[in-house]
Coordinates of C-alpha atoms in Angstrom, one line a residue:
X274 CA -10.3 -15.9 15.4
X275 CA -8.5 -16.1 12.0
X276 CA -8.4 -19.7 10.7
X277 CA -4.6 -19.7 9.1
X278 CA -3.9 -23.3 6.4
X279 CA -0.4 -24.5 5.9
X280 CA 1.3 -22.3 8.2
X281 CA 4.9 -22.2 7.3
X282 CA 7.9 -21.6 9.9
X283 CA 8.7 -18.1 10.0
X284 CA 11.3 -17.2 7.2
X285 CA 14.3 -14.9 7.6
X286 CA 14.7 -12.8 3.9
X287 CA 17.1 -10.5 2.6
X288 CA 20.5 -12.0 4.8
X289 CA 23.8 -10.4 3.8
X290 CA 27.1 -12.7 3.6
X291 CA 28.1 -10.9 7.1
X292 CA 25.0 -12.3 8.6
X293 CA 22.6 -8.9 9.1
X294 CA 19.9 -8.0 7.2
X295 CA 20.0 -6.0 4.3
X296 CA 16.4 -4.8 5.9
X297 CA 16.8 -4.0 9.4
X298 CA 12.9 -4.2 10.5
X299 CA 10.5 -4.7 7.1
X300 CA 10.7 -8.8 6.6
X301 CA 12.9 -9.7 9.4
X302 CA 10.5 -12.7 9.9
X303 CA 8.0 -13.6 7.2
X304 CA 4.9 -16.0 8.2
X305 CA 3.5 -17.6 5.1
X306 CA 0.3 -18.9 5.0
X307 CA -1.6 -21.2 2.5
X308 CA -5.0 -19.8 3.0
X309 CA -6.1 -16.9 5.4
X310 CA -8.9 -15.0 6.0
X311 CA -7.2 -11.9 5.8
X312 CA -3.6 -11.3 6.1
X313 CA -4.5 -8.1 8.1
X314 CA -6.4 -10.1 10.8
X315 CA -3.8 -12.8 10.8
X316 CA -1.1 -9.8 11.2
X317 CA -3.4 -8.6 13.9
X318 CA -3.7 -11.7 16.1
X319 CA 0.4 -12.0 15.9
X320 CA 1.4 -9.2 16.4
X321 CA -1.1 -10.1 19.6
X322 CA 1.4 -12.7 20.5
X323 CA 4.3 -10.8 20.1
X324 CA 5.6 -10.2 16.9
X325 CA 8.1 -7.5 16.4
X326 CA 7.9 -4.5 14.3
X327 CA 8.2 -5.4 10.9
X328 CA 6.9 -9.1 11.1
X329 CA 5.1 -9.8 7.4
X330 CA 2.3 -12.5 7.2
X331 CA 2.0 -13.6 3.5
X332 CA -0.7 -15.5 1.8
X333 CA -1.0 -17.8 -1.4
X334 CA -4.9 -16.8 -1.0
X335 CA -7.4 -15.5 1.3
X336 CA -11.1 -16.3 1.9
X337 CA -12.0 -12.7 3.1
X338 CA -9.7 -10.2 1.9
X339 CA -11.0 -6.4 2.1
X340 CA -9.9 -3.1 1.0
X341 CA -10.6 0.5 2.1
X342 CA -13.8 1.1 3.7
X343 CA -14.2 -2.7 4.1
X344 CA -14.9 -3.5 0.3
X345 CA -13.9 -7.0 -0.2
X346 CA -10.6 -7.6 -2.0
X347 CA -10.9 -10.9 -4.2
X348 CA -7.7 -13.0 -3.6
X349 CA -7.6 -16.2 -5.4
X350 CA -4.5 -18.8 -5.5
X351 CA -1.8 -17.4 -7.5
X352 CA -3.2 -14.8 -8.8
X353 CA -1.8 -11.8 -6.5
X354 CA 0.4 -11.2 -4.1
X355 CA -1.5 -10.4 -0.6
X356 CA 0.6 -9.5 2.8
X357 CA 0.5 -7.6 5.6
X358 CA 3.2 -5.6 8.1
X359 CA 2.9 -5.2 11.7
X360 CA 4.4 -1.5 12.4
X361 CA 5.2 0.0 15.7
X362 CA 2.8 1.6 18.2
X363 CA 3.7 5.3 17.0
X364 CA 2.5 3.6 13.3
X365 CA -1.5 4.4 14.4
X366 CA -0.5 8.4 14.6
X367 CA 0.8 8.0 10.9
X368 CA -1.2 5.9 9.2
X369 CA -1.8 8.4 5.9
X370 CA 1.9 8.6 5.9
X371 CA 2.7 5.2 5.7
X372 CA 0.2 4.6 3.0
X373 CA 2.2 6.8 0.7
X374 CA 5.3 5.5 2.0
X375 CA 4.1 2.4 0.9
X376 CA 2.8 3.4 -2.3
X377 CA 6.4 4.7 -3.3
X378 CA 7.5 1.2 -1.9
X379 CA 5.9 -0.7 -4.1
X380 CA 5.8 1.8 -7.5
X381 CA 9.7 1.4 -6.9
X382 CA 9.7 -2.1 -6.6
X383 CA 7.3 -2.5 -9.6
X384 CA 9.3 -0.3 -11.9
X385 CA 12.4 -2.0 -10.8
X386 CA 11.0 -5.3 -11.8
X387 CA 8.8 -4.2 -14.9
X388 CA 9.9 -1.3 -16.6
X389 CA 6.8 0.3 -16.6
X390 CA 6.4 3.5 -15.2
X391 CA 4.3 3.4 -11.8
X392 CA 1.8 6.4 -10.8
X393 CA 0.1 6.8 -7.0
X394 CA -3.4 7.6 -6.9
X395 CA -3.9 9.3 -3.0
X396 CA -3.6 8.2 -0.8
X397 CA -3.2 4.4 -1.7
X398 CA -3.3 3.1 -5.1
X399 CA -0.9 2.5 -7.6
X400 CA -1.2 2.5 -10.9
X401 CA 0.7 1.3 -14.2
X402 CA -0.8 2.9 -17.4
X403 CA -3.3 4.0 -15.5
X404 CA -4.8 1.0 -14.4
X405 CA -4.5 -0.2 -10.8
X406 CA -2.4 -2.9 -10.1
X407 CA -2.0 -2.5 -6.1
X408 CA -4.3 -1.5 -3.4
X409 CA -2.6 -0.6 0.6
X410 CA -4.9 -0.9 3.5
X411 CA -3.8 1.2 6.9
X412 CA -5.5 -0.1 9.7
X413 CA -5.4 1.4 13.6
X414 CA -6.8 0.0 16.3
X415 CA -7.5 1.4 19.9
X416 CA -4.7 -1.1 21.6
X417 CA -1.4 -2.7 19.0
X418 CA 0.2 -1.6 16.4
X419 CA -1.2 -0.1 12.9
X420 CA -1.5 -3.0 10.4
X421 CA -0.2 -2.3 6.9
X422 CA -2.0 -4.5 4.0
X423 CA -0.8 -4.6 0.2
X424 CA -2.3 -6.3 -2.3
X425 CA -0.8 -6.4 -5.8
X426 CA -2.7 -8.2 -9.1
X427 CA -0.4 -10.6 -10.7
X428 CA -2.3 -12.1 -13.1
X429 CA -5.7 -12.8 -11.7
X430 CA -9.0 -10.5 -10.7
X431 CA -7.6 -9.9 -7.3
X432 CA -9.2 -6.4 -6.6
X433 CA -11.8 -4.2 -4.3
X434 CA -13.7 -5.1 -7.9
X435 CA -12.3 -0.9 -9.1
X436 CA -13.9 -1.1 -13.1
X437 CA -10.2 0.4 -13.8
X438 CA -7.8 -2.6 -12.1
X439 CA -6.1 -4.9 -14.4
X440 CA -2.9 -7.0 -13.4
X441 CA 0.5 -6.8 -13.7
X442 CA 0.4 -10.0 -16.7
X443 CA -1.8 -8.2 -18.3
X444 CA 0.0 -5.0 -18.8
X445 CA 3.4 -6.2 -19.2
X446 CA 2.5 -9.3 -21.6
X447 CA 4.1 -11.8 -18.8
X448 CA 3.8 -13.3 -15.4
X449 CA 5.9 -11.8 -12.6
X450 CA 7.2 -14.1 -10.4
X451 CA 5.9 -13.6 -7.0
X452 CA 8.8 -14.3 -4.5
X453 CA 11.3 -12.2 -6.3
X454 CA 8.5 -9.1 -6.0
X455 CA 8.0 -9.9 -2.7
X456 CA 11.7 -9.7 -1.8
X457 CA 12.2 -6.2 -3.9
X458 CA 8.8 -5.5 -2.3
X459 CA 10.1 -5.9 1.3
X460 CA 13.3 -4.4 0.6
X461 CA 11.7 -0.8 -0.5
X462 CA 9.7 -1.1 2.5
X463 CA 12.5 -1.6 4.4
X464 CA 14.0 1.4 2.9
X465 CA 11.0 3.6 3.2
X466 CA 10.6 2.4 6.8
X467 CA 14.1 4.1 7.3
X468 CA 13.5 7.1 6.4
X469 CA 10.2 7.4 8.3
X470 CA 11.8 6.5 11.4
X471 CA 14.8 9.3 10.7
X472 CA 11.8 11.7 10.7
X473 CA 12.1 12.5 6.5
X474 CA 9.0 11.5 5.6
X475 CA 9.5 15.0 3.5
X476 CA 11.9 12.8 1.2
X477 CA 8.9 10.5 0.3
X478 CA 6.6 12.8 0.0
X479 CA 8.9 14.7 -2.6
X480 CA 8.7 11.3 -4.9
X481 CA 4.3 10.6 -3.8
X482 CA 4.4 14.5 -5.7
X483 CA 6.7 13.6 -8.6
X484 CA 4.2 10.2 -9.2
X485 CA 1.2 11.5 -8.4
X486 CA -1.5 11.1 -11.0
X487 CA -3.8 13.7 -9.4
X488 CA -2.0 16.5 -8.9
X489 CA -2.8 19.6 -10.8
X490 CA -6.1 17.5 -12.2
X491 CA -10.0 18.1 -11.7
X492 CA -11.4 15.3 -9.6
X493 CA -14.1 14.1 -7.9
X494 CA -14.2 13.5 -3.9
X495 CA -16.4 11.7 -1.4
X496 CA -15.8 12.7 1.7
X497 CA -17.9 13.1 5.5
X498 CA -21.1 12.3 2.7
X499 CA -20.3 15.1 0.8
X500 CA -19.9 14.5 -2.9
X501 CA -18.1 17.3 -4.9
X502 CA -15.6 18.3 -7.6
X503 CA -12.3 20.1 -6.8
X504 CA -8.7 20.6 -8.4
X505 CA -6.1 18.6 -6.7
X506 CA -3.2 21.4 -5.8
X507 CA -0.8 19.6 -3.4
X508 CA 0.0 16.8 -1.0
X509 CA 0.9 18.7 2.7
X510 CA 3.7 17.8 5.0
X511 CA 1.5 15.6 6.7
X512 CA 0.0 13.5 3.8
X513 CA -3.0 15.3 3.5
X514 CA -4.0 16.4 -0.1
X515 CA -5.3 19.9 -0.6
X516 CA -7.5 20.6 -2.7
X517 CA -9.3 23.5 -4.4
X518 CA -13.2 23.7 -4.8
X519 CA -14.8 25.7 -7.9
X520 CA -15.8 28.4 -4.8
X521 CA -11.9 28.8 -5.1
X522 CA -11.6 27.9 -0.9
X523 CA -8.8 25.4 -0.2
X524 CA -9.3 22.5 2.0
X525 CA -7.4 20.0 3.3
X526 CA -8.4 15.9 2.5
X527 CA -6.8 13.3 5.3
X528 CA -9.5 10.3 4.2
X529 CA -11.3 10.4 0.9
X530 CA -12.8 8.5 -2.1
X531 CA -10.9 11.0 -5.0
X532 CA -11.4 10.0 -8.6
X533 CA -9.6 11.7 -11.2
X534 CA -11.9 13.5 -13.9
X535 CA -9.5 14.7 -16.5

């Protein structure tokens, strides 16, 4: 059971002058939390209790944070910004999706607020001049809804510990300040969210190409305990990214480590 510190009243965000929300679903109700264990498992248990689709937990810091593959993700007071989404029950069937959908999300919302071009790295990275600043976790379960997890690197070490991470200070020569991001943050997702649920996940995958920083370059992949190098030649309808081996056979990735070569 997740141990949850200075839990806030949920938060309504993003409120027109007519009363709605600006984002229908994404941040409808915000839960934020002093200190977490992770903001996944604290999304988890709510969503547990009830929480709609589109409830965020945030988190000022949290005591075991993890990435991809269960790599911890360091999260230290002010330092990041660390939340999680609770998506709908149909979420678990598109979980590769909604990792690039949220990796435009946030590249948009980064760009908006810095100025400074944002690049994905498939299926869940984003990077600004080439250094990640944002890390998206996609987690299904057998019963609930998929979990969605972002963490971005204000101005501390808050990372899965990549040697190629830095933070947002660091690369823009100031401090960002977190609740504005968040609320551009949860608006983009809101948007994305949209456009998913209309079935155009086509429209997102058109900007993942456009941002892509793997595309059309040699890389390295891990995948199923294989190890080999391939050229990256497209991201499918689906959110899978096809690549080509030096045999010249095509094959289709939907889970992978992929590191760019040159």
């Amino acid at each position: 059971m997740t141990s949850e510190v200075g839990l806030d009243a949920p938060v309504s965000r993003n409120i027109k002058e007519n009363g709605t929300m600006s984002t229908p679903t994404i941040g409808n109700t915000v839960r934020h939390l002093k200190e977490v264990g992770s903001t996944q498992d604290a999304a988890r248990s709510w969503a547990a209790e009830g929480a709609a689709v589109g409830a965020v937990v945030v988190a000022d810091s949290q005591t075991a944070g993890r990435g991809r593959h269960g790599r911890p993700w360091i999260s230290p007071a002010g330092k990041g910004l660390y939340l999680s989404v609770v998506l709908g029950q149909d979420g678990a069937e598109r979980g590769i999706q909604w990792s690039i959908a949220a990796a435009v999300a946030v590249s948009r919302a980064l760009e908006g607020m810095t100025g400074l071009r944002a690049g994905i790295r498939w299926p869940n990275d984003v990077l600004v001049t080439g250094k990640k600043v944002c890390g998206i976790l996609a987690e299904t379960y057998s019963e609930g809804p998929l979990i969605l997890g972002l963490g971005i690197n204000l101005s501390g070490s808050g990372s899965d510990l990549d040697p190629q991470a830095s933070t947002l200070a660091e690369l823009r020569g100031s401090e960002l300040e977190p609740e504005a991001l968040l609320e551009r943050l949860l608006e983009e997702l809101g948007l994305c969210h949209t456009v998913l649920s209309e079935g155009r996940f086509e429209v997102l995958l058109m900007e993942a190409r456009e941002r892509s920083v793997l595309l059309g370059r040699q890389v390295r992949v891990q995948c199923s305990g294989r190890e080999f190098t391939a050229q990256a030649v497209d991201l499918e309808a689906n959110g899978a990214l096809r690549v080509r081996t030096e045999d010249g056979k095509e094959e289709s990735l939907t889970a992978a480590e992929v590191e760019r070569l040159r």
